[in-house]
Amino acid sequence: MTTAVAERQRGIGGAISDLFFARPQLVTFLLLTPPLLWIGVVYIGSLFALLLQSFYSLDDFSGLVVHEFTLSTYAQLFEASNAQIILRTVTMAALVTVASAIIAFPIAYYAARYARGWTKALFYLAVMMPLWSSYLVKVYAWKLILAKEGIITWFANELHLRWLLDGILALPVVGGPSLSFSYLGTFLVFVYIWLPYMILPTQAALERVPANFIEASADLGADPRQTFRTVIFPLALPGIVAGSIFTFSLTLGDYIIPQIVGNSRLMIGQAVYTLQGTAGNIPLAAAFTVVPMLIMAVYLWMAKRMGAFDVL
Amino acid sequence: MSFMSPAVRFQNVSRRFGSVRAVDNVSLDIEPGEFFALLGPSGSGKTTCLRLIAGFEQPDEGHIEIFGETADGVPPYRRNVNTVFQDYALFPHMTVGENVAYGLMIKGVGKAEREAKAKSALAMVKLAGYESRRTAQLSGGQRQRVALARALVNGPKVLLLDEPLGALDLKLREQMQEELKSLQTSLGITFVFVTHDQGEALSMANRVAIFNEGKIVQVGTPSDVYERPTSRFVADFVGSSNVLPPEFAAAHGGHAAWTSLRPEKIQIASQNALVPAACAHAKGIVTAISYQGAVTRITVATEKLALIASTPAGTDVRKGDSVSLIWPKSAMVAMGEGA
């Protein structure tokens, strides 16, 4: 008499389970096909179409797109007014990134090293809550804060610091008639809006630095400053780089913040918006769009060469 | 009078975490050049003691001296003491060579000199030529050696090892035990190591402190603590032991006190075997046999209590046999109290 080793399979569900168990690669295939189709066709495809557009040109007289390969559209990027847009945007993105990193680090460090229990929950709440409300609402709120009749001016008056505010606004380039019409205002709003994207990856990186690395460093004679420089910062760097990818690329592409808070000088995003809309110059808009992608590619390549991803 | 201050001195040291007394009024002298083991179950305070020496913790009460100098309030980076961490704590963003040279780099030793020193430190732990490897490429045993080289290259006065061999497999552990011992002998540095493995403590250390619930329950040489445990806890924790109640011990020629009797001191004989004059005996029935390779542990239920005898493998005793247990009266060690 023999006893069956295998339990009898139960219905169609059981059969499917058995099939998946025997062929794990089938599961992978089924799971990956929809997202790959989405990314491959919709995302990469449209990116490719964009790239293609940037090699066409606009006929100045007819205002029609000439579907012939040319580099003349890219050459237009180097004309003074366009080059200034690029330079202005890249400078803004770089400054926003540096400022975000400097502000984010202590917050991330506190959250990773010291916050426990409810302080940790409070940290996540404080960092994430701004992300729950509408971006437009936040930007308009800032416009009110920074306006000439706004709370900052009011505070400056109350504290008899109006001379300081006026002095800052009188600065060349960054100043303006009021904070809401100056580069300084644009910068402040950018830093505020993108800060969570810098804090979270930095905190995640710091979270992964075991406490005993810090003890080992101290044990080997390093004071806290040396430990920070030689152990904590290098290990947090991949997180800071990840955060800077967000702050840098988001600033490069944004066209709403400089539209609402700032002077009338264009950033790349605004240029793309106007060129593809009212101007109907799709090729130049596409060429402008390629610029941030190239900058990010160069940036990532440099970060990799500096060893920012070695510890990942 | 020649006077040499101890390498490490604990004077009534306590360290609390919340309401838990992790270290409770510990006093201890560790002599220069000793290979000293802190032995105890997990949570007994041994690791906290090590961290107190390293400076990662400060005592709530009492004082610690390292080579006669007070360690009160001295941060870890100003102590001439280095630690080999349990999970090694090698820096993943540095090569093996950079890890070993780290302490020297911090002290401002020039690049050429520290590279040379790191190289010879790695050679000392038999990892010559591994300088440019990344730590992720190393096996557990190799990481252990790197951690050792990284600590020793600084020339510490005391080397602290936190469960140094805990993560290694048996063969490697035995090999590293030998190497650590010979390294300690040749360098002459005071080694203090924490372990929960009594075999490791007995085989490596000159002296052992046994911890229980934040207190030191016994300090002595390995043979002291093994042969003459002063408490049931030590008798039980260091090796296994039969603990005889006072009445039983007295009835078999011992003192009327809680008494330790090591299983390997008990011989198994047939019920009518002659008992030598200096020996005690008890009759009983074999209730369990546990084969353990080199030895076999045999549990015998006597009239009063069950005793465990450990005999060389290959005895022909079977479960249910009536046997006589014979042991030298001198093997019964009376302990201080019942605790």
XYZ file of C-alpha atoms in Angstrom:
651
model
C 0.000 0.000 0.000
C 1.387 3.434 -0.881
C 0.584 6.853 0.438
C 0.602 9.770 -1.986
C 3.556 12.063 -1.295
C 1.875 15.054 -2.879
C -1.236 16.598 -1.511
C -3.929 16.757 -4.196
C -3.905 20.197 -5.788
C -6.921 22.348 -5.220
C -8.614 23.786 -8.291
C -7.406 26.320 -10.813
C -5.848 28.623 -8.196
C -3.687 25.772 -7.002
C -2.661 24.955 -10.552
C -1.613 28.562 -11.187
C 0.330 28.648 -7.926
C 2.118 25.445 -8.898
C 2.963 26.882 -12.310
C 4.386 30.065 -10.780
C 6.341 28.078 -8.214
C 7.914 25.947 -10.933
C 8.672 28.929 -13.196
C 9.593 31.968 -11.084
C 10.784 33.840 -14.184
C 7.197 33.777 -15.460
C 6.115 35.810 -12.437
C 8.871 38.313 -13.083
C 7.820 38.543 -16.714
C 4.156 39.101 -15.904
C 4.947 41.669 -13.234
C 7.374 43.657 -15.344
C 5.606 43.734 -18.701
C 3.021 46.463 -17.938
C 5.471 48.924 -16.348
C 8.050 48.233 -19.048
C 5.481 48.925 -21.720
C 4.532 52.134 -19.969
C 8.113 53.315 -19.501
C 9.285 52.017 -22.859
C 6.541 53.309 -25.109
C 4.979 56.258 -23.348
C 7.959 57.663 -21.497
C 11.056 56.806 -23.544
C 9.012 57.120 -26.717
C 7.921 60.662 -25.985
C 11.422 61.534 -24.847
C 12.692 60.281 -28.178
C 10.059 62.300 -30.040
C 11.206 65.328 -28.079
C 14.825 64.703 -28.993
C 13.805 64.348 -32.644
C 11.926 67.680 -32.563
C 15.000 69.449 -31.263
C 16.835 68.635 -34.504
C 14.153 70.360 -36.621
C 13.907 74.098 -37.035
C 11.286 76.794 -37.288
C 10.842 78.702 -40.520
C 10.914 82.336 -39.404
C 8.632 83.575 -42.197
C 5.922 80.935 -42.261
C 6.168 80.024 -38.569
C 6.029 76.365 -39.592
C 8.316 73.578 -38.374
C 10.748 72.434 -41.058
C 11.117 68.665 -40.763
C 14.740 68.492 -41.827
C 17.719 67.548 -39.715
C 19.621 70.613 -38.566
C 21.726 71.766 -35.639
C 20.670 75.377 -36.115
C 18.114 75.157 -33.313
C 20.824 74.095 -30.874
C 22.986 76.925 -32.172
C 20.209 79.323 -31.134
C 20.712 78.236 -27.511
C 24.061 79.973 -27.593
C 22.598 83.314 -28.596
C 23.104 85.789 -25.752
C 19.493 85.958 -24.538
C 19.030 82.169 -24.529
C 22.456 81.444 -23.011
C 21.571 83.867 -20.222
C 18.384 81.933 -19.490
C 20.385 78.748 -19.167
C 23.095 80.334 -17.030
C 20.513 81.987 -14.788
C 18.618 78.723 -14.276
C 21.710 76.631 -13.610
C 23.054 79.171 -11.121
C 19.708 79.275 -9.337
C 19.492 75.467 -9.252
C 23.036 75.174 -7.909
C 22.459 77.770 -5.182
C 19.140 76.215 -4.201
C 20.821 72.811 -3.985
C 23.700 74.030 -1.820
C 21.368 75.946 0.489
C 19.014 72.970 0.777
C 21.898 70.646 1.618
C 23.183 73.001 4.308
C 19.754 73.474 5.874
C 18.735 69.816 5.491
C 21.810 68.202 7.022
C 21.354 69.179 10.670
C 17.656 68.326 10.498
C 18.379 64.955 8.880
C 21.191 64.298 11.339
C 18.994 65.005 14.320
C 16.233 62.802 12.923
C 18.565 59.914 12.142
C 20.661 59.991 15.304
C 18.572 61.362 18.111
C 14.870 61.356 17.259
C 13.075 58.336 18.709
C 9.430 57.487 19.177
C 7.199 60.534 19.042
C 9.977 62.971 18.087
C 10.636 60.812 15.047
C 6.951 60.797 14.147
C 6.921 64.567 14.560
C 9.925 64.838 12.268
C 8.265 62.843 9.495
C 5.080 64.823 9.937
C 6.906 68.154 9.788
C 8.875 67.173 6.699
C 6.049 65.505 4.807
C 3.115 67.719 5.722
C 4.062 70.538 3.324
C 4.009 67.909 0.572
C 0.348 67.170 1.268
C -0.859 70.640 0.394
C -1.051 72.049 -3.109
C 2.140 73.349 -4.557
C 0.326 76.343 -6.038
C -1.215 77.252 -2.715
C 2.200 77.191 -1.074
C 3.763 79.348 -3.772
C 0.956 81.905 -3.594
C 1.220 81.884 0.186
C 4.884 82.740 -0.191
C 4.020 85.505 -2.608
C 1.928 87.062 0.144
C 4.611 86.524 2.740
C 7.244 88.157 0.548
C 5.076 90.964 -0.867
C 5.768 94.604 -0.066
C 2.636 94.642 2.104
C 3.467 91.196 3.449
C 4.439 89.867 6.832
C 8.182 90.117 6.321
C 7.994 93.829 5.595
C 5.658 94.241 8.552
C 8.082 92.437 10.852
C 10.976 94.488 9.537
C 9.020 97.639 10.354
C 8.026 96.446 13.828
C 11.584 95.457 14.671
C 12.938 98.702 13.208
C 14.927 96.645 10.728
C 13.388 98.199 7.646
C 16.812 99.620 6.757
C 18.177 96.058 6.641
C 15.417 94.809 4.344
C 15.791 97.843 2.080
C 19.538 97.323 2.071
C 19.115 93.705 0.982
C 16.608 94.679 -1.704
C 18.969 97.373 -2.940
C 21.632 94.759 -3.683
C 22.377 94.445 -7.373
C 21.094 91.353 -9.229
C 19.468 89.538 -6.293
C 17.410 92.512 -5.081
C 14.346 94.177 -6.544
C 11.365 96.356 -5.684
C 10.210 93.793 -3.102
C 11.155 90.258 -2.084
C 8.354 88.848 -4.196
C 9.836 90.522 -7.259
C 13.448 89.486 -6.758
C 15.775 86.552 -7.363
C 16.154 86.368 -3.611
C 12.417 85.708 -3.292
C 12.495 83.061 -6.018
C 15.432 81.433 -4.275
C 13.683 81.381 -0.884
C 10.579 79.775 -2.337
C 12.590 77.171 -4.264
C 14.497 76.208 -1.118
C 11.276 75.954 0.866
C 9.460 73.871 -1.731
C 12.254 71.388 -2.455
C 13.750 71.060 1.042
C 11.885 67.818 1.934
C 13.404 66.146 -1.105
C 16.843 66.883 0.325
C 16.053 66.030 3.941
C 14.573 62.585 3.328
C 17.407 60.952 1.332
C 20.035 62.565 3.572
C 18.257 61.225 6.626
C 17.961 57.775 5.030
C 21.710 57.745 4.326
C 22.551 58.859 7.863
C 20.167 56.279 9.234
C 22.284 53.592 7.593
C 25.486 54.727 9.337
C 25.737 52.356 12.294
C 26.357 53.973 15.660
C 29.391 51.795 16.163
C 31.166 53.425 13.191
C 31.094 56.622 15.186
C 32.290 54.784 18.281
C 35.032 53.048 16.272
C 36.196 56.386 14.944
C 36.285 57.895 18.430
C 38.023 54.779 19.695
C 40.746 55.289 17.091
C 41.349 58.798 18.340
C 39.105 60.963 16.187
C 37.351 63.835 17.939
C 33.753 64.551 16.884
C 34.848 67.046 14.215
C 37.264 64.546 12.641
C 34.678 61.785 12.836
C 32.209 63.998 11.020
C 34.674 64.821 8.279
C 36.127 61.351 7.748
C 33.249 58.998 8.545
C 29.802 60.575 8.817
C 29.958 62.984 5.899
C 31.467 60.535 3.363
C 28.847 57.948 4.294
C 26.026 60.512 4.061
C 27.262 61.796 0.704
C 25.263 59.362 -1.460
C 22.114 60.588 0.293
C 23.069 64.242 -0.203
C 23.804 63.545 -3.872
C 20.451 61.769 -4.230
C 18.742 64.762 -2.621
C 20.656 67.193 -4.796
C 19.449 65.356 -7.894
C 15.925 66.221 -6.816
C 16.549 69.824 -5.811
C 18.769 70.529 -8.801
C 16.616 68.944 -11.485
C 13.329 70.169 -10.024
C 14.662 73.735 -9.950
C 16.037 73.398 -13.465
C 12.641 72.407 -14.843
C 10.250 74.489 -12.766
C 8.290 77.239 -14.494
C 5.656 78.130 -11.931
C 7.686 79.471 -9.022
C 9.690 81.982 -11.083
C 6.437 82.977 -12.781
C 4.689 83.806 -9.529
C 7.581 84.928 -7.330
C 10.391 86.733 -9.125
C 11.212 89.327 -11.667
C 10.269 88.989 -15.300
C 13.509 87.349 -16.395
C 12.869 83.839 -17.722
C 14.146 80.519 -16.456
C 14.453 77.412 -18.684
C 11.030 76.066 -17.730
C 9.333 79.367 -18.538
C 11.213 79.575 -21.826
C 9.977 76.104 -22.805
C 6.454 77.028 -21.741
C 6.353 80.191 -23.818
C 8.142 78.689 -26.812
C 5.836 75.716 -27.183
C 2.732 77.760 -26.423
C 2.346 81.258 -27.781
C 5.486 81.195 -29.930
C 4.779 77.761 -31.396
C 8.507 77.130 -31.649
C 8.466 73.447 -30.723
C 12.042 72.755 -31.942
C 13.616 75.425 -29.729
C 11.417 74.366 -26.802
C 12.660 70.819 -27.304
C 16.267 71.976 -27.490
C 15.791 73.905 -24.243
C 14.386 70.759 -22.635
C 17.451 68.765 -23.612
C 19.672 71.198 -21.686
C 18.644 70.122 -18.140
C 18.913 66.486 -19.164
C 22.469 66.997 -20.374
C 23.364 68.964 -17.263
C 21.985 66.204 -15.041
C 23.881 63.562 -17.003
C 27.120 65.479 -16.540
C 26.309 66.065 -12.875
C 25.665 62.371 -12.197
C 28.800 61.368 -14.046
C 30.858 63.761 -11.930
C 29.202 62.552 -8.722
C 30.011 58.984 -9.663
C 33.617 59.902 -10.402
C 33.873 61.585 -7.013
C 32.857 58.269 -5.483
C 29.486 59.449 -4.216
C 27.910 56.076 -4.982
C 30.736 53.817 -3.795
C 29.073 52.972 -0.535
C 25.684 52.156 -2.029
C 58.667 49.174 47.427
C 57.944 48.695 43.795
C 54.487 49.767 42.905
C 52.791 49.247 39.601
C 49.320 50.545 39.089
C 46.847 48.125 37.554
C 46.112 48.390 33.849
C 42.441 48.915 34.599
C 40.910 49.596 37.988
C 37.190 49.707 38.724
C 36.290 51.227 42.075
C 32.657 50.683 43.035
C 31.508 51.419 39.513
C 27.802 51.519 38.707
C 26.087 52.296 35.437
C 22.316 52.522 35.171
C 20.121 52.549 32.110
C 16.778 53.849 33.264
C 15.894 51.687 36.244
C 18.205 48.840 35.201
C 21.557 48.600 36.952
C 23.610 47.287 34.047
C 26.764 47.462 36.156
C 26.224 47.345 39.883
C 28.968 48.388 42.257
C 31.789 46.593 40.462
C 35.335 46.721 41.794
C 38.041 45.048 39.785
C 41.776 45.259 39.103
C 43.182 44.053 35.816
C 46.964 43.741 35.944
C 49.278 44.924 33.167
C 49.965 42.230 30.592
C 46.992 40.111 31.594
C 44.716 38.366 29.146
C 41.539 39.033 31.061
C 38.082 37.676 30.247
C 34.752 39.198 31.225
C 32.430 36.226 31.140
C 28.713 36.108 31.667
C 25.335 35.558 30.068
C 23.885 38.275 27.863
C 22.662 41.257 29.837
C 25.006 40.520 32.729
C 26.911 43.798 32.411
C 30.139 42.528 30.884
C 29.821 44.510 27.660
C 28.879 47.657 29.567
C 32.081 47.202 31.586
C 34.074 47.011 28.356
C 32.348 50.139 27.061
C 33.156 51.883 30.335
C 36.836 51.127 29.799
C 36.648 52.297 26.181
C 34.888 55.485 27.264
C 31.661 54.976 25.313
C 29.891 54.972 28.654
C 30.670 56.962 31.776
C 29.997 55.524 35.229
C 27.100 56.933 37.227
C 28.983 56.119 40.399
C 32.522 55.089 41.210
C 35.794 55.611 39.395
C 37.768 53.979 36.659
C 41.531 54.276 36.344
C 43.600 53.207 33.380
C 47.254 52.727 34.268
C 46.838 54.894 37.321
C 45.236 57.796 35.465
C 41.642 58.654 36.106
C 39.293 57.982 33.236
C 36.497 60.079 34.722
C 35.090 62.286 31.991
C 37.841 61.365 29.515
C 36.283 60.843 26.067
C 37.158 57.709 24.063
C 39.377 59.648 21.662
C 41.697 60.713 24.455
C 42.167 57.214 25.897
C 45.116 55.066 24.977
C 42.805 52.115 24.603
C 41.542 50.505 21.411
C 38.589 48.276 20.721
C 37.886 45.374 18.389
C 34.145 45.587 17.870
C 31.856 42.602 17.833
C 30.775 43.217 14.254
C 34.182 44.764 13.461
C 32.808 48.223 12.470
C 35.167 48.490 9.510
C 34.567 51.652 7.487
C 32.980 50.642 4.177
C 34.182 53.763 2.327
C 37.836 52.986 2.965
C 40.142 50.264 1.749
C 41.601 47.733 4.160
C 44.837 49.730 4.257
C 42.995 53.002 4.947
C 40.992 51.338 7.694
C 44.141 50.118 9.421
C 45.901 53.456 8.981
C 42.866 55.431 10.179
C 44.039 55.978 13.757
C 47.475 57.071 12.545
C 45.949 59.422 9.972
C 43.882 61.026 12.730
C 47.040 61.499 14.802
C 48.656 63.247 11.836
C 51.247 60.592 11.021
C 52.658 61.148 7.519
C 51.297 59.144 4.623
C 54.429 57.087 3.944
C 54.957 56.213 7.609
C 51.356 55.246 8.275
C 51.200 53.132 5.138
C 54.327 51.289 6.231
C 52.905 50.751 9.712
C 49.558 49.601 8.347
C 51.397 47.202 6.099
C 53.318 45.607 8.939
C 50.193 45.491 11.119
C 48.396 43.628 8.361
C 51.360 41.277 8.018
C 51.158 40.626 11.762
C 47.580 39.405 11.396
C 48.548 37.408 8.291
C 46.841 39.672 5.771
C 49.935 40.967 3.978
C 49.051 42.344 0.565
C 45.406 43.087 1.371
C 45.929 46.870 1.669
C 43.979 47.893 -1.411
C 41.046 45.495 -0.976
C 37.642 46.816 -0.084
C 36.262 45.571 3.203
C 33.162 44.161 1.481
C 35.406 41.662 -0.324
C 36.644 40.078 2.907
C 35.378 37.020 4.733
C 34.336 37.202 8.375
C 37.662 35.893 9.607
C 39.566 38.388 7.490
C 37.444 41.296 8.726
C 38.197 40.193 12.245
C 41.914 40.353 11.484
C 41.614 43.780 9.889
C 39.752 45.042 12.959
C 42.547 43.628 15.106
C 45.258 45.260 12.989
C 43.357 48.567 12.990
C 43.302 48.556 16.792
C 46.851 47.276 17.390
C 48.556 49.629 14.942
C 47.909 52.473 17.401
C 49.965 50.751 20.081
C 47.212 50.766 22.724
C 48.033 50.160 26.380
C 44.887 48.082 26.678
C 43.168 46.233 23.862
C 39.465 45.629 24.309
C 37.751 42.833 22.403
C 33.967 42.596 22.366
C 32.897 39.016 21.632
C 35.779 38.935 19.169
C 35.139 35.445 17.870
C 31.373 35.336 18.185
C 30.639 35.582 14.461
C 33.189 33.001 13.325
C 32.573 29.317 12.710
C 34.033 26.737 15.057
C 37.238 25.845 13.201
C 38.137 29.464 12.554
C 37.297 30.333 16.136
C 39.729 27.773 17.515
C 42.416 28.986 15.160
C 41.844 32.636 16.118
C 41.912 31.717 19.825
C 45.425 30.379 19.350
C 46.500 33.389 17.320
C 45.076 35.895 19.773
C 46.867 34.150 22.614
C 50.234 34.117 20.893
C 49.735 37.700 19.717
C 48.994 38.783 23.263
C 52.030 36.944 24.603
C 54.388 38.418 22.019
C 53.041 41.989 22.285
C 52.665 41.951 26.068
C 49.658 44.307 25.843
C 46.819 43.941 28.336
C 43.904 42.273 26.543
C 40.419 42.519 28.009
C 37.819 40.503 26.212
C 34.131 39.950 26.616
C 32.582 36.599 25.908
C 29.570 34.535 26.821
C 31.410 31.369 25.774
C 32.926 29.806 28.881
C 35.149 27.483 26.815
C 36.668 30.499 25.085
C 37.231 32.304 28.376
C 38.839 29.283 30.032
C 41.142 28.497 27.123
C 42.361 32.029 26.388
C 42.382 34.050 29.580
C 44.871 34.270 32.434
C 42.061 35.394 34.662
C 38.310 35.471 34.359
C 35.674 37.678 35.951
C 32.241 36.110 35.930
C 29.286 38.473 35.732
C 25.709 37.972 36.743
C 23.062 40.681 36.856
C 25.554 43.528 36.795
C 27.748 42.142 39.545
C 30.998 40.221 39.504
C 30.303 36.896 41.198
C 33.810 35.439 41.013
C 37.261 36.427 39.774
C 40.069 33.956 39.373
C 42.203 31.877 37.082
C 40.357 29.542 34.728
C 41.158 26.551 36.939
C 40.018 28.496 40.036
C 36.612 29.236 38.651
C 36.208 25.816 37.114
C 37.531 23.686 39.970
C 36.399 25.852 42.857
C 33.235 27.704 41.949
C 32.027 29.774 44.884
C 28.392 29.885 43.869
C 25.793 27.789 42.120
C 25.675 30.364 39.350
C 29.369 29.949 38.590
C 29.215 26.173 38.909
C 26.347 26.106 36.443
C 27.625 28.738 34.054
C 31.245 27.633 33.806
C 30.976 24.194 32.347
C 28.027 22.227 33.568
C 27.919 20.922 37.050
C 25.891 18.776 39.353
C 24.762 20.944 42.203
C 24.302 18.863 45.363
C 22.031 20.094 48.164
C 23.694 20.292 51.600
C 22.001 17.137 52.949
C 23.051 15.055 49.953
C 26.629 16.337 50.079
C 26.889 15.650 53.820
C 25.452 12.156 53.401
C 28.162 11.377 50.845
C 31.163 12.577 52.748
C 31.121 16.235 51.789
C 30.334 19.362 53.786
C 26.790 20.334 54.673
C 26.737 23.055 52.051
C 25.641 23.526 48.475
C 28.243 21.576 46.597
C 29.446 21.382 43.014
C 30.365 18.051 41.421
C 31.677 18.084 37.858
C 30.148 15.394 35.592
C 33.550 14.213 34.377
C 34.558 13.345 37.956
C 31.818 10.737 38.197
C 32.515 7.203 37.077
C 29.850 4.710 36.136
C 30.254 1.192 37.470
C 28.108 -1.873 37.967
C 25.967 -1.877 41.129
C 28.166 -4.316 43.010
C 31.475 -2.645 42.156
C 33.923 -1.986 44.979
C 34.071 1.624 46.156
C 37.590 2.879 46.995
C 37.978 4.410 50.425
C 38.437 8.004 49.231
C 35.351 7.852 47.087
C 31.645 8.368 47.534
C 28.981 6.527 45.638
C 25.272 6.490 44.861
C 23.116 3.886 43.177
C 20.633 4.763 40.494
C 18.988 4.007 37.182
C 20.094 5.413 33.825
C 17.327 7.664 32.507
C 18.963 9.406 29.555
C 22.012 9.020 27.363
C 23.243 11.901 25.229
C 25.993 11.160 22.742
C 28.224 14.232 22.213
C 31.114 12.966 20.143
C 34.149 12.847 22.412
C 32.052 12.244 25.518
C 28.734 10.746 26.377
C 26.594 12.363 29.058
C 24.625 9.929 31.102
C 21.807 11.012 33.399
C 21.291 8.747 36.374
C 18.314 9.056 38.719
C 19.444 8.258 42.239
C 17.091 8.021 45.159
C 17.416 11.707 46.000
C 18.335 13.520 42.790
C 19.394 13.077 39.193
C 23.139 13.282 38.542
C 24.893 13.732 35.228
C 28.060 11.803 34.519
C 30.247 12.530 31.570
C 32.206 9.536 30.308
C 34.487 8.954 27.337
C 32.478 7.840 24.332
C 31.969 4.114 23.858
C 30.449 3.073 27.162
C 28.059 0.212 26.912
C 25.538 1.563 29.408
C 21.929 1.435 28.293
C 18.866 3.300 29.343
C 17.193 1.550 32.268
C 20.400 -0.066 33.565
C 20.977 -0.100 37.284
C 24.375 1.448 37.919
C 26.559 2.750 40.681
C 28.045 6.236 40.477
C 31.477 6.624 42.056
C 33.368 9.877 42.555
C 36.300 11.047 44.695
C 35.143 12.890 47.790
C 37.704 15.566 46.954
C 35.783 16.327 43.754
C 32.923 17.749 45.789
C 33.479 21.505 46.110
C 31.462 23.261 48.767
C 30.188 26.632 47.617
C 29.615 29.761 49.669
C 25.856 30.014 49.527
C 22.903 28.487 47.782
C 22.363 31.350 45.394
